[in-house]
Amino acid sequence: MFYDARISVAAGNRIACRILFECTPQGEFLSFSPNGQRLTFAEHVFYEFRDGRIAAVASLIDRFAVQQQLREAGPVS
């Protein structure tokens, strides 16, 4: 798996990031069955910190991009 935090913005006790991922899921991922294909997608994630630790996370993943990539490749034999 490879990920790249492209955009990070911090204010107070919050951090927002746009993270690009490249991975090959080995098991069910976002309710999709893996087919052996390497996937590329973005996640927008927001972290809130309390006492130096992550206290809350809100995440938005581009599920449509994942679904399209799995459809285009079809099953790997």
Short mmCIF file of N, CA and C in Angstrom, two decimals:
data_model
loop_
_atom_site.label_atom_id
_atom_site.label_comp_id
_atom_site.label_asym_id
_atom_site.label_seq_id
_atom_site.Cartn_x
_atom_site.Cartn_y
_atom_site.Cartn_z
N MET A 1 0.85 -1.17 0.00
CA MET A 1 0.00 0.00 0.00
C MET A 1 0.90 1.23 0.00
N PHE A 2 0.45 2.22 -0.73
CA PHE A 2 1.14 3.51 -0.80
C PHE A 2 0.10 4.59 -0.57
N TYR A 3 0.44 5.57 0.25
CA TYR A 3 -0.46 6.71 0.39
C TYR A 3 0.36 7.99 0.46
N ASP A 4 -0.26 9.06 -0.03
CA ASP A 4 0.41 10.35 -0.14
C ASP A 4 -0.55 11.44 0.34
N ALA A 5 -0.22 12.06 1.48
CA ALA A 5 -1.05 13.16 1.99
C ALA A 5 -0.74 14.40 1.16
N ARG A 6 -1.59 14.68 0.20
CA ARG A 6 -1.37 15.76 -0.76
C ARG A 6 -1.69 17.14 -0.18
N ILE A 7 -2.75 17.23 0.58
CA ILE A 7 -3.14 18.53 1.14
C ILE A 7 -3.39 18.32 2.63
N SER A 8 -2.79 19.13 3.46
CA SER A 8 -3.03 19.09 4.91
C SER A 8 -3.28 20.52 5.39
N VAL A 9 -4.32 20.66 6.19
CA VAL A 9 -4.66 21.97 6.75
C VAL A 9 -4.93 21.75 8.23
N ALA A 10 -4.32 22.57 9.08
CA ALA A 10 -4.51 22.45 10.52
C ALA A 10 -5.04 23.75 11.08
N ALA A 11 -5.96 23.61 12.03
CA ALA A 11 -6.50 24.77 12.75
C ALA A 11 -6.91 24.29 14.14
N GLY A 12 -6.32 24.90 15.16
CA GLY A 12 -6.66 24.50 16.53
C GLY A 12 -6.33 23.04 16.77
N ASN A 13 -7.33 22.29 17.18
CA ASN A 13 -7.13 20.86 17.46
C ASN A 13 -7.62 19.95 16.32
N ARG A 14 -7.73 20.52 15.11
CA ARG A 14 -8.22 19.74 13.96
C ARG A 14 -7.22 19.77 12.81
N ILE A 15 -7.17 18.65 12.09
CA ILE A 15 -6.36 18.53 10.88
C ILE A 15 -7.23 17.91 9.79
N ALA A 16 -7.17 18.49 8.60
CA ALA A 16 -7.88 17.95 7.43
C ALA A 16 -6.83 17.55 6.39
N CYS A 17 -7.03 16.40 5.75
CA CYS A 17 -6.08 15.91 4.75
C CYS A 17 -6.82 15.35 3.54
N ARG A 18 -6.21 15.52 2.38
CA ARG A 18 -6.62 14.78 1.17
C ARG A 18 -5.50 13.78 0.94
N ILE A 19 -5.84 12.52 1.01
CA ILE A 19 -4.84 11.46 0.91
C ILE A 19 -5.13 10.62 -0.34
N LEU A 20 -4.11 10.41 -1.15
CA LEU A 20 -4.23 9.55 -2.31
C LEU A 20 -3.66 8.18 -1.96
N PHE A 21 -4.41 7.13 -2.28
CA PHE A 21 -4.01 5.76 -1.98
C PHE A 21 -3.78 4.97 -3.25
N GLU A 22 -2.84 4.06 -3.20
CA GLU A 22 -2.66 2.99 -4.18
C GLU A 22 -2.53 1.72 -3.37
N CYS A 23 -3.41 0.75 -3.63
CA CYS A 23 -3.36 -0.49 -2.86
C CYS A 23 -3.99 -1.62 -3.67
N THR A 24 -3.72 -2.83 -3.24
CA THR A 24 -4.34 -4.02 -3.81
C THR A 24 -5.06 -4.73 -2.67
N PRO A 25 -6.36 -4.51 -2.53
CA PRO A 25 -7.09 -5.14 -1.42
C PRO A 25 -7.00 -6.66 -1.46
N GLN A 26 -6.79 -7.24 -0.29
CA GLN A 26 -6.70 -8.69 -0.16
C GLN A 26 -8.00 -9.31 0.31
N GLY A 27 -8.88 -8.49 0.84
CA GLY A 27 -10.19 -8.95 1.31
C GLY A 27 -11.23 -7.92 0.92
N GLU A 28 -12.45 -8.13 1.35
CA GLU A 28 -13.52 -7.19 1.03
C GLU A 28 -13.11 -5.79 1.44
N PHE A 29 -13.38 -4.83 0.58
CA PHE A 29 -12.97 -3.44 0.81
C PHE A 29 -14.11 -2.52 0.42
N LEU A 30 -14.59 -1.75 1.37
CA LEU A 30 -15.71 -0.83 1.13
C LEU A 30 -16.92 -1.56 0.55
N SER A 31 -17.13 -2.77 1.00
CA SER A 31 -18.23 -3.65 0.55
C SER A 31 -18.04 -4.19 -0.86
N PHE A 32 -16.84 -4.05 -1.43
CA PHE A 32 -16.54 -4.60 -2.74
C PHE A 32 -15.63 -5.81 -2.59
N SER A 33 -15.83 -6.81 -3.43
CA SER A 33 -14.95 -7.98 -3.43
C SER A 33 -13.70 -7.68 -4.23
N PRO A 34 -12.54 -8.07 -3.72
CA PRO A 34 -11.30 -7.81 -4.45
C PRO A 34 -11.19 -8.69 -5.68
N ASN A 35 -10.48 -8.20 -6.69
CA ASN A 35 -10.25 -9.00 -7.90
C ASN A 35 -8.76 -9.07 -8.25
N GLY A 36 -7.91 -8.64 -7.31
CA GLY A 36 -6.47 -8.67 -7.54
C GLY A 36 -5.93 -7.42 -8.20
N GLN A 37 -6.81 -6.49 -8.54
CA GLN A 37 -6.38 -5.27 -9.22
C GLN A 37 -5.91 -4.23 -8.23
N ARG A 38 -4.87 -3.50 -8.61
CA ARG A 38 -4.38 -2.37 -7.83
C ARG A 38 -5.34 -1.20 -8.03
N LEU A 39 -5.72 -0.56 -6.94
CA LEU A 39 -6.68 0.54 -6.96
C LEU A 39 -6.01 1.86 -6.59
N THR A 40 -6.51 2.93 -7.17
CA THR A 40 -6.07 4.29 -6.83
C THR A 40 -7.33 5.09 -6.51
N PHE A 41 -7.33 5.76 -5.36
CA PHE A 41 -8.49 6.55 -4.97
C PHE A 41 -8.07 7.60 -3.95
N ALA A 42 -8.97 8.55 -3.70
CA ALA A 42 -8.71 9.62 -2.74
C ALA A 42 -9.59 9.47 -1.51
N GLU A 43 -9.05 9.93 -0.40
CA GLU A 43 -9.81 10.01 0.85
C GLU A 43 -9.65 11.43 1.40
N HIS A 44 -10.74 11.99 1.87
CA HIS A 44 -10.69 13.27 2.57
C HIS A 44 -11.00 12.92 4.03
N VAL A 45 -10.08 13.26 4.91
CA VAL A 45 -10.24 12.84 6.30
C VAL A 45 -9.99 14.03 7.23
N PHE A 46 -10.76 14.05 8.31
CA PHE A 46 -10.69 15.11 9.30
C PHE A 46 -10.43 14.47 10.66
N TYR A 47 -9.37 14.92 11.33
CA TYR A 47 -9.00 14.40 12.64
C TYR A 47 -9.20 15.49 13.68
N GLU A 48 -9.71 15.10 14.83
CA GLU A 48 -9.80 16.00 15.98
C GLU A 48 -8.97 15.41 17.11
N PHE A 49 -8.14 16.23 17.71
CA PHE A 49 -7.23 15.76 18.76
C PHE A 49 -7.66 16.29 20.12
N ARG A 50 -7.48 15.45 21.14
CA ARG A 50 -7.67 15.83 22.55
C ARG A 50 -6.56 15.18 23.36
N ASP A 51 -5.93 15.94 24.19
CA ASP A 51 -4.85 15.44 25.05
C ASP A 51 -3.76 14.73 24.25
N GLY A 52 -3.45 15.26 23.06
CA GLY A 52 -2.38 14.71 22.24
C GLY A 52 -2.71 13.43 21.51
N ARG A 53 -3.98 13.03 21.52
CA ARG A 53 -4.41 11.80 20.85
C ARG A 53 -5.58 12.07 19.92
N ILE A 54 -5.74 11.23 18.92
CA ILE A 54 -6.89 11.35 18.02
C ILE A 54 -8.15 11.01 18.80
N ALA A 55 -9.10 11.93 18.83
CA ALA A 55 -10.34 11.74 19.57
C ALA A 55 -11.52 11.44 18.63
N ALA A 56 -11.44 11.94 17.38
CA ALA A 56 -12.53 11.71 16.43
C ALA A 56 -11.98 11.76 15.01
N VAL A 57 -12.60 10.95 14.14
CA VAL A 57 -12.20 10.89 12.74
C VAL A 57 -13.47 10.90 11.89
N ALA A 58 -13.47 11.73 10.85
CA ALA A 58 -14.54 11.72 9.85
C ALA A 58 -13.86 11.56 8.50
N SER A 59 -14.36 10.62 7.69
CA SER A 59 -13.67 10.29 6.45
C SER A 59 -14.65 10.17 5.29
N LEU A 60 -14.21 10.61 4.13
CA LEU A 60 -14.99 10.48 2.91
C LEU A 60 -14.07 9.87 1.85
N ILE A 61 -14.44 8.68 1.37
CA ILE A 61 -13.65 7.97 0.37
C ILE A 61 -14.42 7.95 -0.94
N ASP A 62 -13.71 8.11 -2.05
CA ASP A 62 -14.31 8.11 -3.38
C ASP A 62 -14.66 6.67 -3.78
N ARG A 63 -15.78 6.18 -3.25
CA ARG A 63 -16.23 4.80 -3.51
C ARG A 63 -16.53 4.59 -5.00
N PHE A 64 -17.01 5.63 -5.67
CA PHE A 64 -17.32 5.51 -7.09
C PHE A 64 -16.06 5.17 -7.89
N ALA A 65 -14.94 5.82 -7.56
CA ALA A 65 -13.67 5.54 -8.26
C ALA A 65 -13.26 4.09 -8.04
N VAL A 66 -13.41 3.58 -6.82
CA VAL A 66 -13.07 2.19 -6.52
C VAL A 66 -13.97 1.26 -7.33
N GLN A 67 -15.27 1.51 -7.30
CA GLN A 67 -16.23 0.67 -8.02
C GLN A 67 -15.94 0.65 -9.52
N GLN A 68 -15.67 1.81 -10.11
CA GLN A 68 -15.38 1.89 -11.53
C GLN A 68 -14.12 1.09 -11.89
N GLN A 69 -13.08 1.19 -11.09
CA GLN A 69 -11.85 0.46 -11.36
C GLN A 69 -12.06 -1.04 -11.28
N LEU A 70 -12.84 -1.50 -10.32
CA LEU A 70 -13.11 -2.94 -10.19
C LEU A 70 -13.96 -3.44 -11.35
N ARG A 71 -14.90 -2.64 -11.82
CA ARG A 71 -15.75 -3.03 -12.96
C ARG A 71 -14.96 -3.11 -14.24
N GLU A 72 -14.08 -2.13 -14.48
CA GLU A 72 -13.33 -2.07 -15.72
C GLU A 72 -12.40 -3.25 -15.89
N ALA A 73 -11.81 -3.71 -14.80
CA ALA A 73 -10.82 -4.79 -14.90
C ALA A 73 -11.48 -6.16 -14.98
N GLY A 74 -12.61 -6.31 -14.30
CA GLY A 74 -13.23 -7.62 -14.23
C GLY A 74 -12.39 -8.56 -13.38
N PRO A 75 -12.84 -9.79 -13.17
CA PRO A 75 -12.11 -10.72 -12.31
C PRO A 75 -10.75 -11.11 -12.91
N VAL A 76 -9.78 -11.30 -12.04
CA VAL A 76 -8.46 -11.75 -12.45
C VAL A 76 -8.43 -13.27 -12.37
N SER A 77 -7.97 -13.94 -13.43
CA SER A 77 -7.92 -15.41 -13.43
C SER A 77 -6.61 -15.91 -12.92
#
